[in-house]
Amino acid sequence: MAPGKKGGEKKGRSAITEVVTREYTISVHKRIHGVSFKKRAPRALKEIRKFAMKEMGTPDVRIDTMLNKAVWAKGIRNVPYRIRVWLSRKHNEDKDSPNKLYTLISYVPVTTFKNLDSQCGRELIADGPIKLLNCQKKKRYMHPDVHSSIIYDSQDMEVIEMSTNS
């Protein structure tokens, strides 16, 4: 019989209990290969949900309406090959829910998928998290709560343009 571990239990915060935001490019094409035409868009959403469950570790996953529209934009058969998403692990407002955290999947529109990082992690500007939309010469950061975007020059890090999407 093997001896049990005698080390003390580690106290600390688990990475899964932390509220975090990450940005990913999901290759939908390889996940729906071989799926019949009339089931491709629904299967793509299921695969995106499964990817978020695996990466964020929360069984409660919610899909934003903009992501749903982006997947269904070209119909049920012609799903985009790649999609850029923003995974946000947040605290659940519902006290009756068995899950303390949930994952919200938001759509990030990009012009090209070249030279994008898999995870941009969590960054802060002012009072909330931001997201990196384009890793090119100009960088656009978007605040999710206020729906405003700030465009920075990547060399000088000075503000080029600020816009509000209300």
mmCIF file of C-alpha atoms in Angstrom:
data_model
loop_
_atom_site.group_PDB
_atom_site.id
_atom_site.type_symbol
_atom_site.label_atom_id
_atom_site.label_comp_id
_atom_site.label_asym_id
_atom_site.label_seq_id
_atom_site.Cartn_x
_atom_site.Cartn_y
_atom_site.Cartn_z
ATOM 1 C CA MET A 1 0.000 0.000 0.000
ATOM 2 C CA ALA A 2 1.426 3.382 -0.998
ATOM 3 C CA PRO A 3 1.918 5.973 1.730
ATOM 4 C CA GLY A 4 -0.302 9.056 1.636
ATOM 5 C CA LYS A 5 1.066 12.532 1.103
ATOM 6 C CA LYS A 6 2.017 14.226 4.352
ATOM 7 C CA GLY A 7 2.411 17.783 3.043
ATOM 8 C CA GLY A 8 0.118 20.479 4.378
ATOM 9 C CA GLU A 9 -2.735 21.755 2.261
ATOM 10 C CA LYS A 10 -1.908 24.789 0.186
ATOM 11 C CA LYS A 11 -3.977 27.845 0.937
ATOM 12 C CA GLY A 12 -4.403 30.477 -1.714
ATOM 13 C CA ARG A 13 -6.454 31.624 -4.647
ATOM 14 C CA SER A 14 -7.198 29.260 -7.439
ATOM 15 C CA ALA A 15 -6.775 30.556 -10.964
ATOM 16 C CA ILE A 16 -10.296 29.435 -11.794
ATOM 17 C CA THR A 17 -11.873 31.615 -9.071
ATOM 18 C CA GLU A 18 -10.220 34.739 -10.476
ATOM 19 C CA VAL A 19 -12.144 37.136 -12.710
ATOM 20 C CA VAL A 20 -10.167 37.416 -15.945
ATOM 21 C CA THR A 21 -10.533 38.398 -19.598
ATOM 22 C CA ARG A 22 -8.697 36.743 -22.485
ATOM 23 C CA GLU A 23 -8.783 37.070 -26.249
ATOM 24 C CA TYR A 24 -8.539 34.059 -28.574
ATOM 25 C CA THR A 25 -8.736 33.182 -32.240
ATOM 26 C CA ILE A 26 -10.834 30.031 -32.639
ATOM 27 C CA SER A 27 -10.411 27.903 -35.738
ATOM 28 C CA VAL A 28 -14.009 26.934 -36.401
ATOM 29 C CA HIS A 29 -13.170 25.237 -39.688
ATOM 30 C CA LYS A 30 -11.353 22.278 -38.147
ATOM 31 C CA ARG A 31 -14.037 21.837 -35.482
ATOM 32 C CA ILE A 32 -16.929 21.503 -37.942
ATOM 33 C CA HIS A 33 -15.110 19.478 -40.606
ATOM 34 C CA GLY A 34 -17.371 16.717 -41.866
ATOM 35 C CA VAL A 35 -20.578 18.143 -40.360
ATOM 36 C CA SER A 36 -23.564 18.183 -42.707
ATOM 37 C CA PHE A 37 -24.562 21.517 -44.216
ATOM 38 C CA LYS A 38 -27.769 22.074 -42.268
ATOM 39 C CA LYS A 39 -26.014 21.564 -38.923
ATOM 40 C CA ARG A 40 -22.851 23.626 -39.397
ATOM 41 C CA ALA A 41 -23.781 26.948 -37.729
ATOM 42 C CA PRO A 42 -25.431 25.326 -34.674
ATOM 43 C CA ARG A 43 -22.452 22.971 -34.282
ATOM 44 C CA ALA A 44 -20.031 25.904 -34.590
ATOM 45 C CA LEU A 45 -21.742 27.632 -31.659
ATOM 46 C CA LYS A 46 -21.602 24.408 -29.625
ATOM 47 C CA GLU A 47 -17.883 24.049 -30.383
ATOM 48 C CA ILE A 48 -17.195 27.676 -29.410
ATOM 49 C CA ARG A 49 -19.075 27.060 -26.155
ATOM 50 C CA LYS A 50 -17.055 23.868 -25.559
ATOM 51 C CA PHE A 51 -13.789 25.754 -26.207
ATOM 52 C CA ALA A 52 -14.765 28.432 -23.673
ATOM 53 C CA MET A 53 -15.657 25.785 -21.074
ATOM 54 C CA LYS A 54 -12.256 24.155 -21.503
ATOM 55 C CA GLU A 55 -10.225 27.370 -21.439
ATOM 56 C CA MET A 56 -12.042 29.184 -18.627
ATOM 57 C CA GLY A 57 -13.106 26.236 -16.477
ATOM 58 C CA THR A 58 -16.707 27.352 -15.950
ATOM 59 C CA PRO A 59 -19.681 25.179 -16.921
ATOM 60 C CA ASP A 60 -21.937 28.252 -17.310
ATOM 61 C CA VAL A 61 -21.071 29.816 -20.699
ATOM 62 C CA ARG A 62 -23.083 32.613 -22.300
ATOM 63 C CA ILE A 63 -22.784 33.692 -25.939
ATOM 64 C CA ASP A 64 -23.158 37.351 -26.909
ATOM 65 C CA THR A 65 -25.699 38.210 -29.614
ATOM 66 C CA MET A 66 -23.008 39.812 -31.796
ATOM 67 C CA LEU A 67 -21.071 36.526 -31.853
ATOM 68 C CA ASN A 68 -24.239 34.647 -32.773
ATOM 69 C CA LYS A 69 -24.880 37.074 -35.638
ATOM 70 C CA ALA A 70 -21.266 36.795 -36.817
ATOM 71 C CA VAL A 71 -21.467 32.986 -36.985
ATOM 72 C CA TRP A 72 -24.821 33.055 -38.767
ATOM 73 C CA ALA A 73 -23.896 36.019 -41.065
ATOM 74 C CA LYS A 74 -23.316 33.885 -44.176
ATOM 75 C CA GLY A 75 -26.064 31.386 -43.438
ATOM 76 C CA ILE A 76 -26.250 27.956 -41.873
ATOM 77 C CA ARG A 77 -23.804 26.351 -44.336
ATOM 78 C CA ASN A 78 -21.034 28.935 -44.791
ATOM 79 C CA VAL A 79 -19.615 29.449 -41.314
ATOM 80 C CA PRO A 80 -16.446 31.613 -41.057
ATOM 81 C CA TYR A 81 -13.190 29.631 -40.931
ATOM 82 C CA ARG A 82 -11.801 31.589 -37.971
ATOM 83 C CA ILE A 83 -13.404 33.837 -35.409
ATOM 84 C CA ARG A 84 -11.819 36.184 -32.876
ATOM 85 C CA VAL A 85 -13.506 36.081 -29.478
ATOM 86 C CA TRP A 86 -13.094 37.665 -26.090
ATOM 87 C CA LEU A 87 -13.674 35.325 -23.130
ATOM 88 C CA SER A 88 -14.617 37.069 -19.874
ATOM 89 C CA ARG A 89 -14.963 35.133 -16.637
ATOM 90 C CA LYS A 90 -17.352 37.110 -14.420
ATOM 91 C CA HIS A 91 -19.117 36.787 -11.073
ATOM 92 C CA ASN A 92 -22.663 35.441 -11.286
ATOM 93 C CA GLU A 93 -25.307 37.956 -10.163
ATOM 94 C CA ASP A 94 -27.882 35.213 -9.535
ATOM 95 C CA LYS A 95 -27.552 34.043 -5.925
ATOM 96 C CA ASP A 96 -29.546 30.826 -6.588
ATOM 97 C CA SER A 97 -27.125 29.609 -9.245
ATOM 98 C CA PRO A 98 -24.864 26.679 -8.324
ATOM 99 C CA ASN A 99 -21.974 28.334 -10.241
ATOM 100 C CA LYS A 100 -20.249 31.345 -8.701
ATOM 101 C CA LEU A 101 -18.708 32.362 -12.036
ATOM 102 C CA TYR A 102 -19.809 32.368 -15.656
ATOM 103 C CA THR A 103 -18.026 32.981 -18.962
ATOM 104 C CA LEU A 104 -19.267 35.549 -21.455
ATOM 105 C CA ILE A 105 -18.087 35.102 -25.051
ATOM 106 C CA SER A 106 -17.985 38.333 -27.067
ATOM 107 C CA TYR A 107 -17.200 38.812 -30.744
ATOM 108 C CA VAL A 108 -14.138 40.863 -31.731
ATOM 109 C CA PRO A 109 -14.264 42.117 -35.336
ATOM 110 C CA VAL A 110 -10.814 42.075 -36.951
ATOM 111 C CA THR A 111 -9.733 42.824 -40.497
ATOM 112 C CA THR A 112 -7.053 40.112 -40.599
ATOM 113 C CA PHE A 113 -6.032 37.179 -38.412
ATOM 114 C CA LYS A 114 -2.326 37.588 -39.182
ATOM 115 C CA ASN A 115 0.122 38.311 -36.321
ATOM 116 C CA LEU A 116 -2.465 38.302 -33.526
ATOM 117 C CA ASP A 117 -1.574 37.020 -30.063
ATOM 118 C CA SER A 118 -3.590 34.135 -28.658
ATOM 119 C CA GLN A 119 -4.031 35.677 -25.237
ATOM 120 C CA CYS A 120 -3.791 39.366 -24.514
ATOM 121 C CA GLY A 121 -4.674 38.767 -20.866
ATOM 122 C CA ARG A 122 -6.173 41.402 -18.633
ATOM 123 C CA GLU A 123 -5.215 45.039 -19.002
ATOM 124 C CA LEU A 124 -6.707 48.065 -17.330
ATOM 125 C CA ILE A 125 -7.375 51.598 -18.504
ATOM 126 C CA ALA A 126 -9.238 54.001 -16.221
ATOM 127 C CA ASP A 127 -11.795 51.902 -14.364
ATOM 128 C CA GLY A 128 -12.254 48.682 -16.327
ATOM 129 C CA PRO A 129 -10.769 46.005 -18.565
ATOM 130 C CA ILE A 130 -9.970 46.749 -22.185
ATOM 131 C CA LYS A 131 -9.392 44.605 -25.204
ATOM 132 C CA LEU A 132 -6.839 44.738 -27.981
ATOM 133 C CA LEU A 133 -8.534 44.728 -31.366
ATOM 134 C CA ASN A 134 -5.697 45.036 -33.862
ATOM 135 C CA CYS A 135 -2.014 44.249 -33.235
ATOM 136 C CA GLN A 136 -0.746 46.395 -36.096
ATOM 137 C CA LYS A 137 0.824 49.865 -36.236
ATOM 138 C CA LYS A 138 -2.169 51.446 -34.550
ATOM 139 C CA LYS A 139 -3.651 49.694 -31.543
ATOM 140 C CA ARG A 140 -7.308 49.985 -30.664
ATOM 141 C CA TYR A 141 -8.411 49.382 -27.092
ATOM 142 C CA MET A 142 -12.075 48.996 -26.342
ATOM 143 C CA HIS A 143 -13.760 49.456 -22.994
ATOM 144 C CA PRO A 144 -16.593 46.878 -22.675
ATOM 145 C CA ASP A 145 -18.845 48.746 -20.235
ATOM 146 C CA VAL A 146 -18.768 52.208 -21.774
ATOM 147 C CA HIS A 147 -18.680 51.044 -25.416
ATOM 148 C CA SER A 148 -15.954 53.529 -26.315
ATOM 149 C CA SER A 149 -12.728 52.843 -28.129
ATOM 150 C CA ILE A 150 -9.332 54.497 -27.892
ATOM 151 C CA ILE A 151 -6.791 54.243 -30.729
ATOM 152 C CA TYR A 152 -3.122 54.538 -29.753
ATOM 153 C CA ASP A 153 -0.023 54.895 -31.876
ATOM 154 C CA SER A 154 2.081 51.825 -30.982
ATOM 155 C CA GLN A 155 5.414 53.688 -31.064
ATOM 156 C CA ASP A 156 4.569 56.790 -29.016
ATOM 157 C CA MET A 157 1.558 55.389 -27.098
ATOM 158 C CA GLU A 158 -0.228 58.700 -27.578
ATOM 159 C CA VAL A 159 -3.959 58.875 -28.203
ATOM 160 C CA ILE A 160 -4.840 59.267 -31.890
ATOM 161 C CA GLU A 161 -8.609 59.003 -31.711
ATOM 162 C CA MET A 162 -11.362 58.399 -29.165
ATOM 163 C CA SER A 163 -14.855 57.355 -30.173
ATOM 164 C CA THR A 164 -18.048 56.435 -28.352
ATOM 165 C CA ASN A 165 -20.392 53.744 -29.694
ATOM 166 C CA SER A 166 -23.631 54.509 -27.844
#
